Short mmCIF file of C-alpha atoms in Angstrom, two decimals:
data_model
loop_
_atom_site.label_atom_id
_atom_site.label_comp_id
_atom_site.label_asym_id
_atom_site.label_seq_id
_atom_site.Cartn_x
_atom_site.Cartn_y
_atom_site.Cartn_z
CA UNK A 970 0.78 26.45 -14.86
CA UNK A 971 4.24 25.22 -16.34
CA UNK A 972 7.22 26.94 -15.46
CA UNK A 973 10.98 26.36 -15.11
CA UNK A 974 12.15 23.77 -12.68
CA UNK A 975 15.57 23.07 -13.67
CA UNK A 976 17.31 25.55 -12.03
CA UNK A 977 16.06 24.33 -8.37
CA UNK A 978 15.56 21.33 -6.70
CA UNK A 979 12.05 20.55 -6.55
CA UNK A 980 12.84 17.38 -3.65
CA UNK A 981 14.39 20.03 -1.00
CA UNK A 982 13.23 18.71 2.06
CA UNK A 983 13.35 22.24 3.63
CA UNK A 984 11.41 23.89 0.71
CA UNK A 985 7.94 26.02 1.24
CA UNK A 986 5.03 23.62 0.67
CA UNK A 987 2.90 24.91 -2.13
CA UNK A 988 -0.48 26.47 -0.20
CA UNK A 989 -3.64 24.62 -0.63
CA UNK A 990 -7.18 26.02 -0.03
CA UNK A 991 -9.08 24.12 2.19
CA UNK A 992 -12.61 24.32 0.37
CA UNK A 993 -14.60 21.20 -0.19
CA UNK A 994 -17.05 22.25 -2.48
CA UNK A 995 -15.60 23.04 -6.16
CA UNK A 996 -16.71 25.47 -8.47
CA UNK A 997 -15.89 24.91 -12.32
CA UNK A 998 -15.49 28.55 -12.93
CA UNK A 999 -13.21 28.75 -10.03
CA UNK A 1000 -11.04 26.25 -11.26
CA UNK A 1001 -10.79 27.53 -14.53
CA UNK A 1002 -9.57 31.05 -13.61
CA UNK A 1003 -6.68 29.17 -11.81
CA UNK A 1004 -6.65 26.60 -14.31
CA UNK A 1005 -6.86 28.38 -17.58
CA UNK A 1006 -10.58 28.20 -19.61
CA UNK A 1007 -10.28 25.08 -21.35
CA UNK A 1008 -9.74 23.18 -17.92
CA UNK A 1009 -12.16 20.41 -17.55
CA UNK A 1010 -12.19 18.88 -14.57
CA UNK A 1011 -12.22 14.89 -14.72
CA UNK A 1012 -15.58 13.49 -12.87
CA UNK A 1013 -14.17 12.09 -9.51
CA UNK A 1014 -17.76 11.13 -8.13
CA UNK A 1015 -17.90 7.72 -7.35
CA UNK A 1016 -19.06 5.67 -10.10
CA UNK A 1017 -22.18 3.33 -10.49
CA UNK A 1018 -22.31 -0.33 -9.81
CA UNK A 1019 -23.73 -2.30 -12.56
CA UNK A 1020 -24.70 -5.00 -10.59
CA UNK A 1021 -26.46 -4.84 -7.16
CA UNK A 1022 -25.79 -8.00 -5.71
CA UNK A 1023 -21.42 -7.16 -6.45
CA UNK A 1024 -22.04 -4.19 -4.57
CA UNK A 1025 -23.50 -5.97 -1.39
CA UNK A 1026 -20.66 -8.51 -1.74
CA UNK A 1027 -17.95 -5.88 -1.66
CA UNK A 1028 -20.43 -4.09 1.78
CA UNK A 1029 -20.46 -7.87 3.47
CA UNK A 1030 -16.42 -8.31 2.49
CA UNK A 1031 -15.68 -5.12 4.42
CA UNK A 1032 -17.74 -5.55 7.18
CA UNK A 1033 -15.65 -9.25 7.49
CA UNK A 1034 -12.69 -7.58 6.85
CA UNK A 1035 -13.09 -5.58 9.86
CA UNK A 1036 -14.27 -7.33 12.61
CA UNK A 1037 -11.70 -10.23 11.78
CA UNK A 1038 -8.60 -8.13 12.15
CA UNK A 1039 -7.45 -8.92 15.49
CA UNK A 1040 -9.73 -11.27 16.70
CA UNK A 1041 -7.24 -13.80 17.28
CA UNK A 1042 -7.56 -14.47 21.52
CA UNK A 1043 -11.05 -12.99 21.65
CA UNK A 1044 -12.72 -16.51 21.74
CA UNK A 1045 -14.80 -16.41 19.40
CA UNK A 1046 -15.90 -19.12 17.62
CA UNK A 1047 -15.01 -18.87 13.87
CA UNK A 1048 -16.24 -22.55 12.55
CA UNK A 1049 -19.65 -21.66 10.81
CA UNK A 1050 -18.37 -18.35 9.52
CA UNK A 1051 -15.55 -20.43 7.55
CA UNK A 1052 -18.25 -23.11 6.24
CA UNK A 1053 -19.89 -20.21 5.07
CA UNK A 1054 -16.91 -18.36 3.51
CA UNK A 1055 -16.26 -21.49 2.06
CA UNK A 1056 -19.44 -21.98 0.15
CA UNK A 1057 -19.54 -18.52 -1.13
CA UNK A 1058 -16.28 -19.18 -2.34
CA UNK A 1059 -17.31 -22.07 -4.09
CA UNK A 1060 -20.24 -20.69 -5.19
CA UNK A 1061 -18.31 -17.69 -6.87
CA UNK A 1062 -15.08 -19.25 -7.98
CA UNK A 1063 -16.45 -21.54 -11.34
CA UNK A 1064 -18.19 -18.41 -12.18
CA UNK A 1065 -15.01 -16.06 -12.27
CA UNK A 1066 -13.15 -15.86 -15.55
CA UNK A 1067 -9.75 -16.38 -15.37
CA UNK A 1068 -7.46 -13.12 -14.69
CA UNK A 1069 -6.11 -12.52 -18.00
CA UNK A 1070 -9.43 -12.54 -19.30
CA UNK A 1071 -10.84 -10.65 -16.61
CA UNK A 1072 -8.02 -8.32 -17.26
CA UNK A 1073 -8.75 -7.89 -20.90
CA UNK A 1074 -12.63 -7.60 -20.15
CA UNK A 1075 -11.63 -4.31 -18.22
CA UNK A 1076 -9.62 -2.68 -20.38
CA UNK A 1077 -11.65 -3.27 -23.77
CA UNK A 1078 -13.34 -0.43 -25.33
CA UNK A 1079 -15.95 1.04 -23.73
CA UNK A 1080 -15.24 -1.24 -20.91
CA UNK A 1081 -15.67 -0.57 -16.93
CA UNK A 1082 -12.07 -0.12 -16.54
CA UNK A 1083 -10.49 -0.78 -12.91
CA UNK A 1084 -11.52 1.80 -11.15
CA UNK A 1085 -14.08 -0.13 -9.09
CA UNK A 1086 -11.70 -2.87 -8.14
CA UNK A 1087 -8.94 -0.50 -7.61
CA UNK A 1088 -6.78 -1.25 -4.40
CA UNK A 1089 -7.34 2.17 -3.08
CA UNK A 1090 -10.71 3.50 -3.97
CA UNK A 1091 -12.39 0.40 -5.87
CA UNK A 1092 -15.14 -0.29 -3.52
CA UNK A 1093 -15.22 -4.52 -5.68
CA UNK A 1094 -12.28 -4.62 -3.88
CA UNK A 1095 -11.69 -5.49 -0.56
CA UNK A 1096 -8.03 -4.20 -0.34
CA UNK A 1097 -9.84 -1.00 -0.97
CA UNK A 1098 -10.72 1.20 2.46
CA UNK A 1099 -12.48 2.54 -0.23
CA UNK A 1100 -10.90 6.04 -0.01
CA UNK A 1101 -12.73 8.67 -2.00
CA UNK A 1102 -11.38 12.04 -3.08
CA UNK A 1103 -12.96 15.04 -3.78
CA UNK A 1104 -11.83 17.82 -6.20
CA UNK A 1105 -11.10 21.58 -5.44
CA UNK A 1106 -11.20 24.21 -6.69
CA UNK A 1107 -8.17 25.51 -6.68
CA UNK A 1108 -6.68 22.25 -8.54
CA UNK A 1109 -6.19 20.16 -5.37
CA UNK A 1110 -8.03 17.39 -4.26
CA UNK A 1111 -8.69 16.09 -0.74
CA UNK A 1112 -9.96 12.52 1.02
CA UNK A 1113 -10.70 12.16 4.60
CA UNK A 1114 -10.39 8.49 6.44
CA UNK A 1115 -10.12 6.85 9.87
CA UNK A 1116 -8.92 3.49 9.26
CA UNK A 1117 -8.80 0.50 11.63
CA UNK A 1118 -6.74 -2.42 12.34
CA UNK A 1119 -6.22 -4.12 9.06
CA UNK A 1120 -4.18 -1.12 8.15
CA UNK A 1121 -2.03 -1.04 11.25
CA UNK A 1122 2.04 -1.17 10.75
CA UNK A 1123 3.64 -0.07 14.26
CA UNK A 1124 1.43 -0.25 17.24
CA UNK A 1125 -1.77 1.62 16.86
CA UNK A 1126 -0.43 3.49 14.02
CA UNK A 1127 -0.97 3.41 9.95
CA UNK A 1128 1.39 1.15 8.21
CA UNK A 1129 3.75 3.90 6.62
CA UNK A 1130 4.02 1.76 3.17
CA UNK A 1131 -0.29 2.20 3.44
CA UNK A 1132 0.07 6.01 3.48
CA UNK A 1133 2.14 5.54 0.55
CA UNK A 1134 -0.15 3.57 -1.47
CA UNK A 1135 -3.06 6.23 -0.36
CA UNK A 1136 -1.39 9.03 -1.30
CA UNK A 1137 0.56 7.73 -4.25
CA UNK A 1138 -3.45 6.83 -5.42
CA UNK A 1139 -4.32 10.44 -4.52
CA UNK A 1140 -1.67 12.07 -6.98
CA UNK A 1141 -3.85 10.07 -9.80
CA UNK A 1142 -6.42 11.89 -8.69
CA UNK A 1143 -4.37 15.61 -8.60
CA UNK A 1144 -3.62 15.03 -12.39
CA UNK A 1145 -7.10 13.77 -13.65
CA UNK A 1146 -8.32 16.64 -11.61
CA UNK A 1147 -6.37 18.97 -13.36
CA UNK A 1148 -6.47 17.54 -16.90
CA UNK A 1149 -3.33 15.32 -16.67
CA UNK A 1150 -2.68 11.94 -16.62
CA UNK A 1151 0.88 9.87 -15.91
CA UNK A 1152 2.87 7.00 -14.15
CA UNK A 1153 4.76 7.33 -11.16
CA UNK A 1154 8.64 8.11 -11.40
CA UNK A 1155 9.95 9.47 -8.88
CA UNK A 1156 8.41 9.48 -5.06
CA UNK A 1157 9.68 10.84 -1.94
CA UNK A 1158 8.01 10.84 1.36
CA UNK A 1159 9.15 12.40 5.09
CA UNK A 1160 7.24 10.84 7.74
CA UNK A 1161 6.85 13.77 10.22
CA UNK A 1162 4.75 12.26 12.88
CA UNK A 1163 3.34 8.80 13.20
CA UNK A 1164 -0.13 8.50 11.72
CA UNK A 1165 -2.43 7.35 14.17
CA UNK A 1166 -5.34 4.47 13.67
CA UNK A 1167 -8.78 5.41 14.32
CA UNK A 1168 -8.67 9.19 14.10
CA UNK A 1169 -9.64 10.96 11.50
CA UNK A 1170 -7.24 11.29 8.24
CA UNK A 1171 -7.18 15.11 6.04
CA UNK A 1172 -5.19 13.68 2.76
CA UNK A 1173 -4.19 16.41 0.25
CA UNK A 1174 -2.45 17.00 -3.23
CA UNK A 1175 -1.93 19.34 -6.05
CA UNK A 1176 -0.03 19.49 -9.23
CA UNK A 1177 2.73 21.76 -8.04
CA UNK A 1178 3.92 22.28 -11.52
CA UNK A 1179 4.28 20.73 -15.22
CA UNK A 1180 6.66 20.59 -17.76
CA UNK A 1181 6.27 18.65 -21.50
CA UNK A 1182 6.14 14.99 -19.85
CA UNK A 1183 6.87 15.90 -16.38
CA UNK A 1184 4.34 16.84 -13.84
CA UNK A 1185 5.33 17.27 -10.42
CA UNK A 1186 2.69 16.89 -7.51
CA UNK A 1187 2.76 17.04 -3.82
CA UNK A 1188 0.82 15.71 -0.86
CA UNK A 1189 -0.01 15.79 2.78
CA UNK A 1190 -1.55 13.50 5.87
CA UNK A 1191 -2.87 15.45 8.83
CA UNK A 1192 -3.84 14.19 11.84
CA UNK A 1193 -5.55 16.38 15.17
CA UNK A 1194 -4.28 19.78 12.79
CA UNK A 1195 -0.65 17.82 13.00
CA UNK A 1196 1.26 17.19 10.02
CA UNK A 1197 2.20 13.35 9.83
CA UNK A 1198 3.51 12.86 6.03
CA UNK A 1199 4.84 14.81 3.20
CA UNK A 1200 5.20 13.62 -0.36
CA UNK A 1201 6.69 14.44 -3.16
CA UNK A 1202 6.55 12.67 -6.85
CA UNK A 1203 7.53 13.18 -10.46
CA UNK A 1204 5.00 11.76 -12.65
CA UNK A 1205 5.55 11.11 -16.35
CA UNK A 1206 2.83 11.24 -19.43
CA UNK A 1207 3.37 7.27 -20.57
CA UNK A 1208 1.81 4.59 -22.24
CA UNK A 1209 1.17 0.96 -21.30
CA UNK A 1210 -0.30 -1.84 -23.18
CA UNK A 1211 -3.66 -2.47 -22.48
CA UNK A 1212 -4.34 -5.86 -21.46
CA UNK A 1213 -6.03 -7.94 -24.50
CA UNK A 1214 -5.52 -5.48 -26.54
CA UNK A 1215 -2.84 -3.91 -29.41
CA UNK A 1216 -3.69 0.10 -28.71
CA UNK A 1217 -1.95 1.75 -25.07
CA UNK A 1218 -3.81 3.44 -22.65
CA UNK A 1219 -3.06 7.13 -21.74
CA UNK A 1220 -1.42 6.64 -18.13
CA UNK A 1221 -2.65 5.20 -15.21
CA UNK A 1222 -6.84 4.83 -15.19
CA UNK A 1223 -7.63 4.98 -11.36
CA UNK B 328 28.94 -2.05 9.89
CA UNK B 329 28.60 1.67 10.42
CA UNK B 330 30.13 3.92 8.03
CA UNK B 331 30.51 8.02 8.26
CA UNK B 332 27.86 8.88 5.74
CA UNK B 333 27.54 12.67 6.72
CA UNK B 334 30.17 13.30 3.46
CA UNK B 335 28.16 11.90 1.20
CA UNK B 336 24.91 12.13 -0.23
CA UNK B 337 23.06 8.54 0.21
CA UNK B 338 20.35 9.06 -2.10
CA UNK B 339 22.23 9.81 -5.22
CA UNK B 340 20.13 8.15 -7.94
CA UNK B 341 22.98 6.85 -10.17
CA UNK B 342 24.93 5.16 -6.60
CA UNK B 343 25.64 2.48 -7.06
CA UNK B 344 23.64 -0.19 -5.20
CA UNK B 345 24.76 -2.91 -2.45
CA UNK B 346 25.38 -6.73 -4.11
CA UNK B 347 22.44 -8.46 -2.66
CA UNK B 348 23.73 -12.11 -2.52
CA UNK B 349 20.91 -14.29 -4.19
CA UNK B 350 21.11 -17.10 -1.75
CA UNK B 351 17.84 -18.48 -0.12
CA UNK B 352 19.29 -20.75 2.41
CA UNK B 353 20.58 -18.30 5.46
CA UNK B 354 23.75 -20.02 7.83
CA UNK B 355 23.62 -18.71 11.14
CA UNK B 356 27.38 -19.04 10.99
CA UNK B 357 27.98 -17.00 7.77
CA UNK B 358 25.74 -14.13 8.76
CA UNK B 359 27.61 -14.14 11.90
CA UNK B 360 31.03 -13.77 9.84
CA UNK B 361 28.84 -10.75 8.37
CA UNK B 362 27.80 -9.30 11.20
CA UNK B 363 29.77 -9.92 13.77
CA UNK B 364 29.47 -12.45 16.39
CA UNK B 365 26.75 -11.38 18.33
CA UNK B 366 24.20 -11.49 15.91
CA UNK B 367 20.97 -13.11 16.24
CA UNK B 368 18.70 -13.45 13.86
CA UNK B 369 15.31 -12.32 14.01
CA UNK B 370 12.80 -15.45 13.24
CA UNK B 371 11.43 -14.48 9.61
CA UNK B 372 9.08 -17.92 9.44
CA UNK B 373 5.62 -18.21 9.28
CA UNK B 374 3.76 -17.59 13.16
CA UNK B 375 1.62 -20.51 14.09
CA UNK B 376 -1.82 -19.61 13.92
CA UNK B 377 -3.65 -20.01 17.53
CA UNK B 378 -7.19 -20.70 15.59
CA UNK B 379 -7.34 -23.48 13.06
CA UNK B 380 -10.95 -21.64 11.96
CA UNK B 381 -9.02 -18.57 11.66
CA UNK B 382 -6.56 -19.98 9.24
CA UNK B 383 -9.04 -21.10 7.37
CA UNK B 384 -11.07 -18.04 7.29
CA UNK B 385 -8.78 -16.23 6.02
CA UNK B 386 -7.92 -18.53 2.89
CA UNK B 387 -11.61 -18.49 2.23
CA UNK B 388 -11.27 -14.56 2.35
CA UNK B 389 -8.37 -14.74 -0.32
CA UNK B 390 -10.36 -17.22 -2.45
CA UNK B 391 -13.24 -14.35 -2.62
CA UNK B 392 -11.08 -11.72 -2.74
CA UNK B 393 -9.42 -13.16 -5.65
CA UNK B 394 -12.20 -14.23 -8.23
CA UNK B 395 -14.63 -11.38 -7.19
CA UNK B 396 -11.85 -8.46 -8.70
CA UNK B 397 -13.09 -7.77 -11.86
CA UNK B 398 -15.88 -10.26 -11.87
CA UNK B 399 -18.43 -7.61 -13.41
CA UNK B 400 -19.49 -7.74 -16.55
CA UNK B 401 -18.46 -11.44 -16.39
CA UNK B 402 -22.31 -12.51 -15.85
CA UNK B 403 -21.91 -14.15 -12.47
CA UNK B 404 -24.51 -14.39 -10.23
CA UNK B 405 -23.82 -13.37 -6.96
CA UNK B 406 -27.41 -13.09 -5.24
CA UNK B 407 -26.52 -16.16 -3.19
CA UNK B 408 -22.84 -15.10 -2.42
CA UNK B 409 -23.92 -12.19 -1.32
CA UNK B 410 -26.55 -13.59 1.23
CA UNK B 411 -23.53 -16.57 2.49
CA UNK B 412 -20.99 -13.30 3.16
CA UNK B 413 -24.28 -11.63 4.95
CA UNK B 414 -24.69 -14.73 7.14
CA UNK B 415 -20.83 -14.91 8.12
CA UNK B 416 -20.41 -11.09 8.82
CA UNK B 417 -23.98 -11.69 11.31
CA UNK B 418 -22.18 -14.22 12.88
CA UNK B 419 -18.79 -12.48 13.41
CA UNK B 420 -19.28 -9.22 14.41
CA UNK B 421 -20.87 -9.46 17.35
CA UNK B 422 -18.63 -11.63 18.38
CA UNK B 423 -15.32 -9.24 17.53
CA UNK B 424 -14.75 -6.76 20.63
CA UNK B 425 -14.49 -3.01 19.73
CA UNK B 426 -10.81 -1.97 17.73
CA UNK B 427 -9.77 -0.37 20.94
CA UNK B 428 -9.91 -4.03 22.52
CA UNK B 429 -8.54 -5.83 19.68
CA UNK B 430 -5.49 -3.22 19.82
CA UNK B 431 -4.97 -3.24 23.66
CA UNK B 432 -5.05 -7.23 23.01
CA UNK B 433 -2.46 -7.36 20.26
CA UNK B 434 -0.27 -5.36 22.06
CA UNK B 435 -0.65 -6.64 25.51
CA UNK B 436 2.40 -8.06 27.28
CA UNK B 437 2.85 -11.61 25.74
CA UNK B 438 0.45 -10.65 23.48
CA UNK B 439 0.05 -11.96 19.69
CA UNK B 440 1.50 -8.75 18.44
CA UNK B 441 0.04 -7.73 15.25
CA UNK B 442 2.89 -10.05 12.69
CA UNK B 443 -0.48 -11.94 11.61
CA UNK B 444 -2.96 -9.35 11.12
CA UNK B 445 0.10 -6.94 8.92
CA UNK B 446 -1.57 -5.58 6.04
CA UNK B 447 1.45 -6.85 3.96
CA UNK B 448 2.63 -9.96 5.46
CA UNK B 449 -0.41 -11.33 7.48
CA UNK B 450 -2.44 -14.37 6.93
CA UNK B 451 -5.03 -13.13 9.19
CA UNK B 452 -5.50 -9.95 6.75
CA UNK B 453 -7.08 -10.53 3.64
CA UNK B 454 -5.51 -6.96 2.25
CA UNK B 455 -2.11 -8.87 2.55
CA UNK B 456 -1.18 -11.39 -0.52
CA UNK B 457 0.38 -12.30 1.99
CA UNK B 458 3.71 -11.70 1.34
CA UNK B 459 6.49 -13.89 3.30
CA UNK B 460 10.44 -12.79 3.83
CA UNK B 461 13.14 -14.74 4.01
CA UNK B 462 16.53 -13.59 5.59
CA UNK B 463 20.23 -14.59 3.54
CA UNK B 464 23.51 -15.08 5.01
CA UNK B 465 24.96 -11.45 3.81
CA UNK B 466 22.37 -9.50 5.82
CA UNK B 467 19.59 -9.20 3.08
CA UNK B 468 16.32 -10.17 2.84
CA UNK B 469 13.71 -11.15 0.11
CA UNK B 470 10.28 -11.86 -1.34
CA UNK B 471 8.87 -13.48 -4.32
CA UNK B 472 5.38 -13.17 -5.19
CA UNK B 473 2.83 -12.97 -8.26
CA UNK B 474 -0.10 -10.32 -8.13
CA UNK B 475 -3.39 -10.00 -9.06
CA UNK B 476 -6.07 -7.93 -10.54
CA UNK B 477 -6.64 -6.98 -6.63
CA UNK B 478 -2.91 -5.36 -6.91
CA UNK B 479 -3.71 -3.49 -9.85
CA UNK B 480 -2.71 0.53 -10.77
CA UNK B 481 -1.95 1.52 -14.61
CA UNK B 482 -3.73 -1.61 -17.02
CA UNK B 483 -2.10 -4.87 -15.87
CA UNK B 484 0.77 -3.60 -13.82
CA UNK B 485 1.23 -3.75 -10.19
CA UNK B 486 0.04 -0.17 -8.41
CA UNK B 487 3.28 1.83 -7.74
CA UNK B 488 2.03 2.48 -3.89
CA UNK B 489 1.62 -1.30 -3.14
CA UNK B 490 5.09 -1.45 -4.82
CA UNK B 491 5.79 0.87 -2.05
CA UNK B 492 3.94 -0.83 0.85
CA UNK B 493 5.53 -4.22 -0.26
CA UNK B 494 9.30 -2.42 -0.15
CA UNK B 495 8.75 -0.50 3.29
CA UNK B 496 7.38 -3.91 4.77
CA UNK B 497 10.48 -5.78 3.13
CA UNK B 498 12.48 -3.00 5.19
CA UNK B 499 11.20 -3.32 8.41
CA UNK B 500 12.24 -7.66 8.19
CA UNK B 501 16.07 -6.39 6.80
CA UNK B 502 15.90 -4.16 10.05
CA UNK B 503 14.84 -7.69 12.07
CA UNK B 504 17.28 -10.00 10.62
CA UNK B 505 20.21 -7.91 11.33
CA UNK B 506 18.95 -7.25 15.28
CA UNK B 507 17.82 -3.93 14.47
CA UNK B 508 14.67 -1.97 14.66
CA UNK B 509 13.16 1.67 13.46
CA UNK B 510 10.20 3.19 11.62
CA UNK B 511 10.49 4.74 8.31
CA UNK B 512 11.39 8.90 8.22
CA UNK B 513 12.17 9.60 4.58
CA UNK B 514 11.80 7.06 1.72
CA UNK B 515 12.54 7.33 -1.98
CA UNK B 516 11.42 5.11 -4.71
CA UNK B 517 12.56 4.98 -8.24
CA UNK B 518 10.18 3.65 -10.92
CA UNK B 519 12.27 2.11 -13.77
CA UNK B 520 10.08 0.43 -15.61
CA UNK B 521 6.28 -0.90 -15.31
CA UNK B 522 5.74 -3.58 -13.02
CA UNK B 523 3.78 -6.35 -13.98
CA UNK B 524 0.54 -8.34 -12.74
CA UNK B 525 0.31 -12.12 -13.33
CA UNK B 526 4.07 -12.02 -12.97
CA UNK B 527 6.69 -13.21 -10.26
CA UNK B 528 8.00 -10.70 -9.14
CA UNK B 529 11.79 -10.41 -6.90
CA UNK B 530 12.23 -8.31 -4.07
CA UNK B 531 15.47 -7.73 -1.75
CA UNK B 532 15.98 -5.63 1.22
CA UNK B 533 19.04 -5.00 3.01
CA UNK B 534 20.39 -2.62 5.42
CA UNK B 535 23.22 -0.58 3.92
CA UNK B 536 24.62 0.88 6.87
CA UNK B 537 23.56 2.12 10.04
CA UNK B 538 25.14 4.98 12.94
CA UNK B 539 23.54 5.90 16.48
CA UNK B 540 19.53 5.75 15.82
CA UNK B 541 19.66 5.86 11.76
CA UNK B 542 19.34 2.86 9.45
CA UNK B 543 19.88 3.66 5.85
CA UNK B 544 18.13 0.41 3.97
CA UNK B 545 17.66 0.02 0.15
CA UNK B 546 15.16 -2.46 -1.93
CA UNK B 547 14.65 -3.37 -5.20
CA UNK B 548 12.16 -5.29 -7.53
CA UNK B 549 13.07 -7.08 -10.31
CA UNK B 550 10.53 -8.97 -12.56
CA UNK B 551 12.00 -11.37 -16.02
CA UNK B 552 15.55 -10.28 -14.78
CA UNK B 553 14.98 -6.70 -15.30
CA UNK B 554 15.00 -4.12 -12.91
CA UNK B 555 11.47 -2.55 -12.40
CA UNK B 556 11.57 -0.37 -8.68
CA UNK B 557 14.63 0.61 -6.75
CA UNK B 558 13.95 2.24 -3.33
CA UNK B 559 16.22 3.96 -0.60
CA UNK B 560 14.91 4.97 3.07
CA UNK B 561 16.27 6.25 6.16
CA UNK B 562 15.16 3.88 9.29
CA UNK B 563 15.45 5.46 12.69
CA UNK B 564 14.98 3.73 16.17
CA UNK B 565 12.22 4.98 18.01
CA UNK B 566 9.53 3.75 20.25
CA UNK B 567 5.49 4.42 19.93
CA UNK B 568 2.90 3.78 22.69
CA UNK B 569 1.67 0.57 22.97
CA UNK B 570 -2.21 0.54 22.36
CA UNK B 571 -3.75 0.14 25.83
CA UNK B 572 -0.30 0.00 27.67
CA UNK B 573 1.77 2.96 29.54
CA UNK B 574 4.72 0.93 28.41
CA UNK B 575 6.34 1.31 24.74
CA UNK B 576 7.49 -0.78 22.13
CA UNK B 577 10.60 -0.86 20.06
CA UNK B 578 9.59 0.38 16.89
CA UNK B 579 8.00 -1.80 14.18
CA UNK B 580 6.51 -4.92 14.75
CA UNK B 581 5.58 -6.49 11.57
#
């Protein structure tokens, strides 16, 4: 799957898009034909909550999440709601560690890591749509969403900094699915077409190639069979310090 | 302040970048000097929230949001919490109209717009820190703010893609205090070194130069005086239906 890069310029906007198979349903021995026979794909199922009661929090934070975007002018009448928030929020406050130790509590050995509270997929985290991405078996992997209002940017439309994030999140994804792992570079993104709230979302994106360190990947946003975003990125293998601890982490843990 | 940049290639990586004056009081009278005489800046402050419940819904939101990341394994009990947030969603979803209705509202003429419910920048959002811009004298804008474990993307650094929703949000108030407006078509980020969590972090904006509908704006982050994301993007002026209006709007309203 390497192969030489240096002679071209991987970022030409006017370049052929690498083709991506469109099944949903992967097949290990598929993969590794494409992949070579020591690929094993990384498990991108979600993962299971350890406590019940977090996972109805994270449900009920959503569902708030939701109906209170844009409900300014609606009249409705928001006083016992906030006394409630408020209480839960005192209620759950004393109990919370404090972030550097909450930090370190994720990242120790063994530990649950952060992809349940991640931004993007964690679904402890209401940031989170929670977008979930399936692998392929041709190396790509896909996510489908229709988000609402709290995502907006310009009228009726996904904030183009959100379809960043997503598909920035997604590339993770491409290079655990494929056996790689790295840290963002380089990214480059054409928006084609604005990317409309409330319809359905086809997210895509392979490892295009990969080279010692460097592993380049490339996405896509459809909308109604339209192309709305492109993206490029170079990712590079690199350590970071794991909070609370002296050893470094392989790359980004999504 | 346009400039023929058809000769030249604006996203060079080793350009050199605009100086970014690090003043945080703007004068009208100096940005005029800047800009000419005609220019008006775009208000930056904070909106006045309609709903004093509202308000404080939303910090009650960003309390929860903030000590339930990465509250597992902690030991909390959240049986109660979780029956308070069940409560408050009961209560305000039936009251919130459909998304189509909260759109149409935002965006009616007169309307709040949707500066308050912005994913980056909105109080009314709990996905948004929220982040808050202020507009300098030479043209620029900027942003300082400390993340989270809700922010989080490689072990204790900030996730690349909110690096690159906070940047393309910064953009779109640099377009607004100079009296211009667009939505993003190509954007470039450089990742120069891990950016942290728990950290303040710096972030400027400014619009480098700009010819017919194209805005060519660049961004950086800086975080214990060292550079940590530079970004470039190409702005242009267009105009998106208004949800639940024949009429459209101007580009971005953030």
């Amino acid at each position: 799957m390497s192969k030489d890069t240096s002679a071209e310029d991987p970022w030409h906007s006017g370049g052929k898009l690498h083709p991506v198979l469109g099944t949903r349903d992967p097949q290990l021995a598929d993969a590794q034909r494409v992949w070579g026979e020591d690929f094993e794909p990384v498990d991108l199922s979600e993962l299971e909550g350890a406590d019940p009661h977090l996972e109805d929090v994270g449900e009920q934070m959503r569902r708030l999440r939701d109906a209170l975007t844009g409900i300014a002018d609606s009249g409705a009448d928001l006083a016992e709601a906030a006394e409630l928030l408020r209480r839960a929020a005192d209620i759950v406050e004393p109990q919370s560690p404090d972030q550097a130790t909450r930090l370190a509590s994720q990242w120790r050995k063994g530990g649950p890591g952060a992809r349940r509270t991640n931004p993007v997929g964690g679904t402890e985290n209401v940031i989170a749509p929670p977008l979930r991405a399936f692998g392929h078996p041709d190396g790509s992997v896909s996510a489908r969403i229709t988000l609402g209002l709290p995502y907006q940017g310009p009228p009726g439309c996904v904030h183009g900094g959100m379809s960043a994030l997503m598909l920035d999140h997604l590339f993770g994804f491409a290079n655990h699915w494929v056996g790689l792992r790295g840290m963002t570079a380089h990214y480059e993104i054409d928006y084609r077409k604005p990317t409309p709230l409330l319809e359905p979302l086809d997210m895509k994106a392979w490892v295009e190639s990969h080279e010692g360190r460097k592993i380049w990947v490339r996405a896509t946003i459809e909308s109604g069979g339209e192309l709305r975003v492109e993206a490029r990125a170079l990712f590079i293998s690199a350590n970071v310090p794991l909070p609370g601890r002296d050893a470094t982490a392989p790359g980004e843990e999504r």
